């Protein structure tokens, strides 16, 4: 207690303590001891309580802020000594002493605990840390914000914070009254105010200005050249060069060989020049589409206004100024028909231009366009055109098919409208506008017989039965049945016996057509029967068994299509209603179906049930021709709008494939009876042969590949190929054209 009180008196009176005990080294200069009244105030209760670190109630109230001022009674303040010096007075004594030290230029005060006279001061402090009172270490001082102490001394006792009861007004008065307030700093380790000496202030100023902290350090002192540049008589070393400096290094050679090998193998690449072009990236690439920015990705900006032209100028060129007639015409037109919404006018200067009268109306229309005009974003897809082309087999892998022109059949003097091949493939019948039917030998292109019929031949059909030699010819309003008497005489004789074996009924029934026997003169020309109709006949076709044939009349109504039975010489009309304007008909090769093609649709009728089975929609403007596959499950249609439509009856009523190989109207289409081939003839004078493979597997779609374009006919009067027909046994195709010739392609 006596030592602590003596230290407090010394701090209050500004007296310096005695010198330290001399050590083994030179005697140090006397240093002033730090004057801290708070230390005396804080150390007194700890000594009074015999080492107890607890606080009294009054001290707790001081640190907790319960008392407003520092005036405490002598009974409650344990830091008062016998002389009655309070903690505030001790603090004032510390300030005075520190001021005297600063004026005298003494070194900064130390923060060590005042040693009691007569004790060993080195027993409580080490020589390395004699200036450090707080031994808490690198612990953040913010941890002690809520505690009354700021750390611990070497004995483990608490180092209490100084009393901070001064408000901002007191600090302002100190700032105005104290001339050394600007050099006062707060020690964060102890919480006390420390005033810097002149040397410390000078050090801080030098550091702030970027100078060295030590005044004696000269950054511009002259350099000392340790080695002279003059030639010396005795050099530092004159040892001769080593032998290894003249011999290539094996290690470097190995490194070079490795690098050469790496360059050859491509492991080491030459440095590429840097690309200095700026790289851009999508800022919203990873944006959530549900977010606000994500919803603006598909934002379609409003269309911009068109830029003004010469007509909108205040001084337009003369050609833009309307005449009086044009002005009257513009005024009589409707607002929607006018090319311009205004009449161009000319003004002498821009200053003479009046206010625009339609300004508000145009602004209003612009606002309507901005929020009422629907806008659509069209995504552009970059597709390689080669990827759109299907991978088709090579044509040489699909042989045989006709590739070149073999024979030309000449003899008709006008365009050849139709042709037909005999079931054995030996004979060919053709009809022309010159009023004759010619019978040709296929192998030699020789005209074997010419039958004049006295009118334009619209259709020719050879009976498909090999045992019957009969040709049906459609001329004007009649169908002529001819026996050409070619080939086997027995077949020709049996055909005449079949026709003559008919016995007419006692009561003939009313029929839409009349069956007439040929006269003797006509029989010599090959005519056997004549079927007369009320309207012109445009097409005749046989059933697969050779007993029925269907004809198409150029009439309106339900009698456009008639079916004739040869054995019973009967005719009937299968329809009660008109299916539209009929273009052509065809029998199904295997089932009792009749296909009727109108201008826009192809209908499939069941003859036994007498009902409509299917209605095919070719999506063409005008159907011109029809052909049925030998298997009966596929149909092709030609149209005048240059389309060839393939239907799969088991798949859909819509087209399976639409082929556009011709540039002009299609006149005829045909299937081969044995080979997977079909052909089409057009007005452009070409015949296109395609490979059409139909598989037995219902899950596999037909394979359609165009293989050859055959040219030979010369278009005449805007007409080209009028009819095509395949040879029944060979991969040959016949075509008749408007140039009056028939051509065989093999």
Tab-separated table of N, CA and C in Angstrom, residues 521-593:
chain	number	residue	atom	x	y	z
A	521	UNK	N	-69.621	-54.423	-144.371
A	521	UNK	CA	-68.487	-53.601	-144.774
A	521	UNK	C	-67.625	-53.222	-143.565
A	522	UNK	N	-68.299	-52.930	-142.455
A	522	UNK	CA	-67.550	-52.577	-141.257
A	522	UNK	C	-66.830	-53.780	-140.674
A	523	UNK	N	-67.410	-54.967	-140.836
A	523	UNK	CA	-66.746	-56.170	-140.318
A	523	UNK	C	-65.475	-56.463	-141.099
A	524	UNK	N	-65.472	-56.110	-142.354
A	524	UNK	CA	-64.242	-56.305	-143.117
A	524	UNK	C	-63.136	-55.363	-142.640
A	525	UNK	N	-63.515	-54.214	-142.134
A	525	UNK	CA	-62.529	-53.280	-141.586
A	525	UNK	C	-62.112	-53.625	-140.164
A	526	UNK	N	-62.740	-54.631	-139.532
A	526	UNK	CA	-62.366	-55.061	-138.199
A	526	UNK	C	-63.370	-54.675	-137.131
A	527	UNK	N	-64.430	-53.940	-137.473
A	527	UNK	CA	-65.403	-53.520	-136.483
A	527	UNK	C	-66.360	-54.657	-136.188
A	528	UNK	N	-66.659	-54.894	-134.916
A	528	UNK	CA	-67.582	-55.953	-134.520
A	528	UNK	C	-68.817	-55.386	-133.828
A	529	UNK	N	-68.653	-54.482	-132.917
A	529	UNK	CA	-69.786	-53.915	-132.194
A	529	UNK	C	-69.605	-52.402	-132.088
A	530	UNK	N	-70.764	-51.714	-131.959
A	530	UNK	CA	-70.781	-50.268	-131.760
A	530	UNK	C	-71.730	-49.962	-130.586
A	531	UNK	N	-71.202	-49.284	-129.597
A	531	UNK	CA	-71.998	-48.901	-128.431
A	531	UNK	C	-72.221	-47.404	-128.523
A	532	UNK	N	-73.467	-47.022	-128.723
A	532	UNK	CA	-73.794	-45.617	-128.930
A	532	UNK	C	-74.305	-44.998	-127.631
A	533	UNK	N	-73.864	-43.741	-127.390
A	533	UNK	CA	-74.255	-42.995	-126.202
A	533	UNK	C	-74.880	-41.672	-126.621
A	534	UNK	N	-75.437	-40.999	-125.645
A	534	UNK	CA	-76.074	-39.718	-125.919
A	534	UNK	C	-75.080	-38.562	-125.893
A	535	UNK	N	-73.949	-38.742	-125.242
A	535	UNK	CA	-72.954	-37.694	-125.110
A	535	UNK	C	-71.605	-38.191	-125.625
A	536	UNK	N	-70.671	-37.275	-125.916
A	536	UNK	CA	-69.349	-37.716	-126.384
A	536	UNK	C	-68.610	-38.503	-125.301
A	537	UNK	N	-67.857	-39.486	-125.733
A	537	UNK	CA	-67.094	-40.353	-124.840
A	537	UNK	C	-65.661	-39.822	-124.769
A	538	UNK	N	-65.147	-39.667	-123.534
A	538	UNK	CA	-63.782	-39.142	-123.350
A	538	UNK	C	-62.790	-40.211	-122.912
A	539	UNK	N	-63.270	-41.329	-122.353
A	539	UNK	CA	-62.339	-42.363	-121.896
A	539	UNK	C	-63.053	-43.707	-121.876
A	540	UNK	N	-62.298	-44.758	-122.146
A	540	UNK	CA	-62.772	-46.120	-122.030
A	540	UNK	C	-61.666	-46.964	-121.400
A	541	UNK	N	-62.029	-47.818	-120.454
A	541	UNK	CA	-61.049	-48.660	-119.764
A	541	UNK	C	-61.686	-49.995	-119.456
A	542	UNK	N	-60.874	-51.064	-119.451
A	542	UNK	CA	-61.338	-52.433	-119.230
A	542	UNK	C	-61.107	-52.840	-117.783
A	543	UNK	N	-61.941	-53.757	-117.338
A	543	UNK	CA	-61.705	-54.426	-116.061
A	543	UNK	C	-60.621	-55.475	-116.248
A	544	UNK	N	-60.018	-55.930	-115.173
A	544	UNK	CA	-58.913	-56.878	-115.267
A	544	UNK	C	-59.310	-58.213	-115.861
A	545	UNK	N	-60.584	-58.593	-115.740
A	545	UNK	CA	-61.020	-59.885	-116.298
A	545	UNK	C	-61.490	-59.775	-117.732
A	546	UNK	N	-61.649	-58.601	-118.248
A	546	UNK	CA	-61.937	-58.423	-119.658
A	546	UNK	C	-63.391	-58.479	-120.040
A	547	UNK	N	-64.333	-58.566	-119.086
A	547	UNK	CA	-65.749	-58.652	-119.430
A	547	UNK	C	-66.454	-57.312	-119.229
A	548	UNK	N	-65.957	-56.482	-118.324
A	548	UNK	CA	-66.565	-55.188	-118.060
A	548	UNK	C	-65.634	-54.082	-118.550
A	549	UNK	N	-66.262	-53.014	-118.959
A	549	UNK	CA	-65.509	-51.808	-119.291
A	549	UNK	C	-66.314	-50.593	-118.844
A	550	UNK	N	-65.574	-49.561	-118.452
A	550	UNK	CA	-66.180	-48.328	-117.967
A	550	UNK	C	-65.846	-47.211	-118.926
A	551	UNK	N	-66.844	-46.359	-119.173
A	551	UNK	CA	-66.667	-45.231	-120.078
A	551	UNK	C	-67.055	-43.963	-119.327
A	552	UNK	N	-66.421	-42.859	-119.743
A	552	UNK	CA	-66.690	-41.545	-119.172
A	552	UNK	C	-67.255	-40.669	-120.276
A	553	UNK	N	-68.411	-40.054	-119.985
A	553	UNK	CA	-69.084	-39.209	-120.949
A	553	UNK	C	-68.867	-37.744	-120.570
A	554	UNK	N	-68.781	-36.928	-121.576
A	554	UNK	CA	-68.628	-35.486	-121.367
A	554	UNK	C	-70.002	-34.876	-121.164
A	555	UNK	N	-70.608	-35.196	-120.035
A	555	UNK	CA	-71.953	-34.720	-119.735
A	555	UNK	C	-72.018	-34.357	-118.268
A	556	UNK	N	-73.038	-33.591	-117.901
A	556	UNK	CA	-73.253	-33.196	-116.519
A	556	UNK	C	-74.394	-34.028	-115.955
A	557	UNK	N	-74.188	-34.526	-114.719
A	557	UNK	CA	-75.223	-35.341	-114.103
A	557	UNK	C	-74.663	-36.660	-113.619
A	558	UNK	N	-75.584	-37.551	-113.214
A	558	UNK	CA	-75.148	-38.820	-112.649
A	558	UNK	C	-74.839	-39.859	-113.711
A	559	UNK	N	-75.077	-39.541	-115.006
A	559	UNK	CA	-74.803	-40.499	-116.085
A	559	UNK	C	-73.448	-40.239	-116.731
A	560	UNK	N	-72.552	-39.614	-116.030
A	560	UNK	CA	-71.228	-39.377	-116.613
A	560	UNK	C	-70.434	-40.662	-116.749
A	561	UNK	N	-70.649	-41.619	-115.848
A	561	UNK	CA	-69.900	-42.869	-115.841
A	561	UNK	C	-70.875	-44.000	-116.114
A	562	UNK	N	-70.550	-44.832	-117.114
A	562	UNK	CA	-71.353	-46.010	-117.449
A	562	UNK	C	-70.456	-47.230	-117.440
A	563	UNK	N	-71.057	-48.371	-117.053
A	563	UNK	CA	-70.331	-49.640	-117.033
A	563	UNK	C	-71.046	-50.594	-117.990
A	564	UNK	N	-70.266	-51.136	-118.941
A	564	UNK	CA	-70.804	-52.063	-119.953
A	564	UNK	C	-70.290	-53.467	-119.675
A	565	UNK	N	-71.200	-54.451	-119.847
A	565	UNK	CA	-70.836	-55.867	-119.718
A	565	UNK	C	-70.863	-56.480	-121.106
A	566	UNK	N	-69.726	-56.991	-121.544
A	566	UNK	CA	-69.601	-57.467	-122.910
A	566	UNK	C	-70.372	-58.762	-123.140
A	567	UNK	N	-70.335	-59.702	-122.235
A	567	UNK	CA	-70.955	-61.021	-122.456
A	567	UNK	C	-72.473	-60.907	-122.533
A	568	UNK	N	-73.084	-59.991	-121.772
A	568	UNK	CA	-74.537	-59.860	-121.754
A	568	UNK	C	-75.007	-58.601	-122.483
A	569	UNK	N	-74.074	-57.802	-122.951
A	569	UNK	CA	-74.380	-56.585	-123.692
A	569	UNK	C	-75.369	-55.719	-122.919
A	570	UNK	N	-74.955	-55.441	-121.710
A	570	UNK	CA	-75.783	-54.627	-120.847
A	570	UNK	C	-74.998	-53.383	-120.432
A	571	UNK	N	-75.704	-52.326	-120.192
A	571	UNK	CA	-75.104	-51.059	-119.749
A	571	UNK	C	-75.876	-50.556	-118.545
A	572	UNK	N	-75.178	-49.972	-117.627
A	572	UNK	CA	-75.818	-49.468	-116.415
A	572	UNK	C	-75.052	-48.240	-115.913
A	573	UNK	N	-75.783	-47.423	-115.156
A	573	UNK	CA	-75.196	-46.232	-114.542
A	573	UNK	C	-75.040	-46.504	-113.048
A	574	UNK	N	-73.836	-46.556	-112.537
A	574	UNK	CA	-73.647	-46.955	-111.132
A	574	UNK	C	-73.994	-45.861	-110.118
A	575	UNK	N	-74.200	-44.635	-110.526
A	575	UNK	CA	-74.400	-43.537	-109.579
A	575	UNK	C	-75.805	-42.967	-109.727
A	576	UNK	N	-76.325	-42.537	-108.595
A	576	UNK	CA	-77.591	-41.827	-108.564
A	576	UNK	C	-77.382	-40.310	-108.471
A	577	UNK	N	-76.227	-39.934	-107.934
A	577	UNK	CA	-75.890	-38.525	-107.827
A	577	UNK	C	-74.603	-38.257	-108.602
A	578	UNK	N	-74.460	-37.034	-108.958
A	578	UNK	CA	-73.262	-36.667	-109.702
A	578	UNK	C	-72.099	-36.466	-108.735
A	579	UNK	N	-70.998	-37.164	-108.918
A	579	UNK	CA	-69.821	-36.959	-108.056
A	579	UNK	C	-68.986	-35.759	-108.454
A	580	UNK	N	-69.500	-34.891	-109.295
A	580	UNK	CA	-68.712	-33.788	-109.823
A	580	UNK	C	-68.349	-34.037	-111.268
A	581	UNK	N	-67.536	-33.167	-111.803
A	581	UNK	CA	-67.110	-33.341	-113.188
A	581	UNK	C	-66.031	-34.406	-113.236
A	582	UNK	N	-66.361	-35.563	-113.796
A	582	UNK	CA	-65.463	-36.716	-113.795
A	582	UNK	C	-64.413	-36.536	-114.887
A	583	UNK	N	-63.159	-36.763	-114.503
A	583	UNK	CA	-62.043	-36.662	-115.444
A	583	UNK	C	-61.640	-38.017	-116.000
A	584	UNK	N	-61.531	-39.016	-115.114
A	584	UNK	CA	-61.131	-40.346	-115.545
A	584	UNK	C	-61.558	-41.348	-114.479
A	585	UNK	N	-61.629	-42.632	-114.877
A	585	UNK	CA	-62.002	-43.718	-113.970
A	585	UNK	C	-61.005	-44.853	-114.154
A	586	UNK	N	-60.967	-45.743	-113.142
A	586	UNK	CA	-60.078	-46.911	-113.205
A	586	UNK	C	-60.646	-47.987	-112.292
A	587	UNK	N	-60.509	-49.263	-112.727
A	587	UNK	CA	-60.924	-50.398	-111.910
A	587	UNK	C	-59.780	-50.816	-110.991
A	588	UNK	N	-60.150	-51.278	-109.810
A	588	UNK	CA	-59.156	-51.836	-108.900
A	588	UNK	C	-58.706	-53.181	-109.435
A	589	UNK	N	-57.425	-53.510	-109.430
A	589	UNK	CA	-56.966	-54.767	-110.058
A	589	UNK	C	-57.379	-56.021	-109.285
A	590	UNK	N	-57.666	-55.942	-107.999
A	590	UNK	CA	-57.935	-57.131	-107.199
A	590	UNK	C	-59.300	-57.109	-106.528
A	591	UNK	N	-59.826	-55.976	-106.198
A	591	UNK	CA	-61.067	-55.884	-105.435
A	591	UNK	C	-62.159	-55.225	-106.274
A	592	UNK	N	-63.405	-55.424	-105.888
A	592	UNK	CA	-64.518	-54.829	-106.655
A	592	UNK	C	-64.685	-53.341	-106.347
A	593	UNK	N	-63.638	-52.583	-106.651
A	593	UNK	CA	-63.648	-51.149	-106.400
A	593	UNK	C	-63.578	-50.415	-107.725
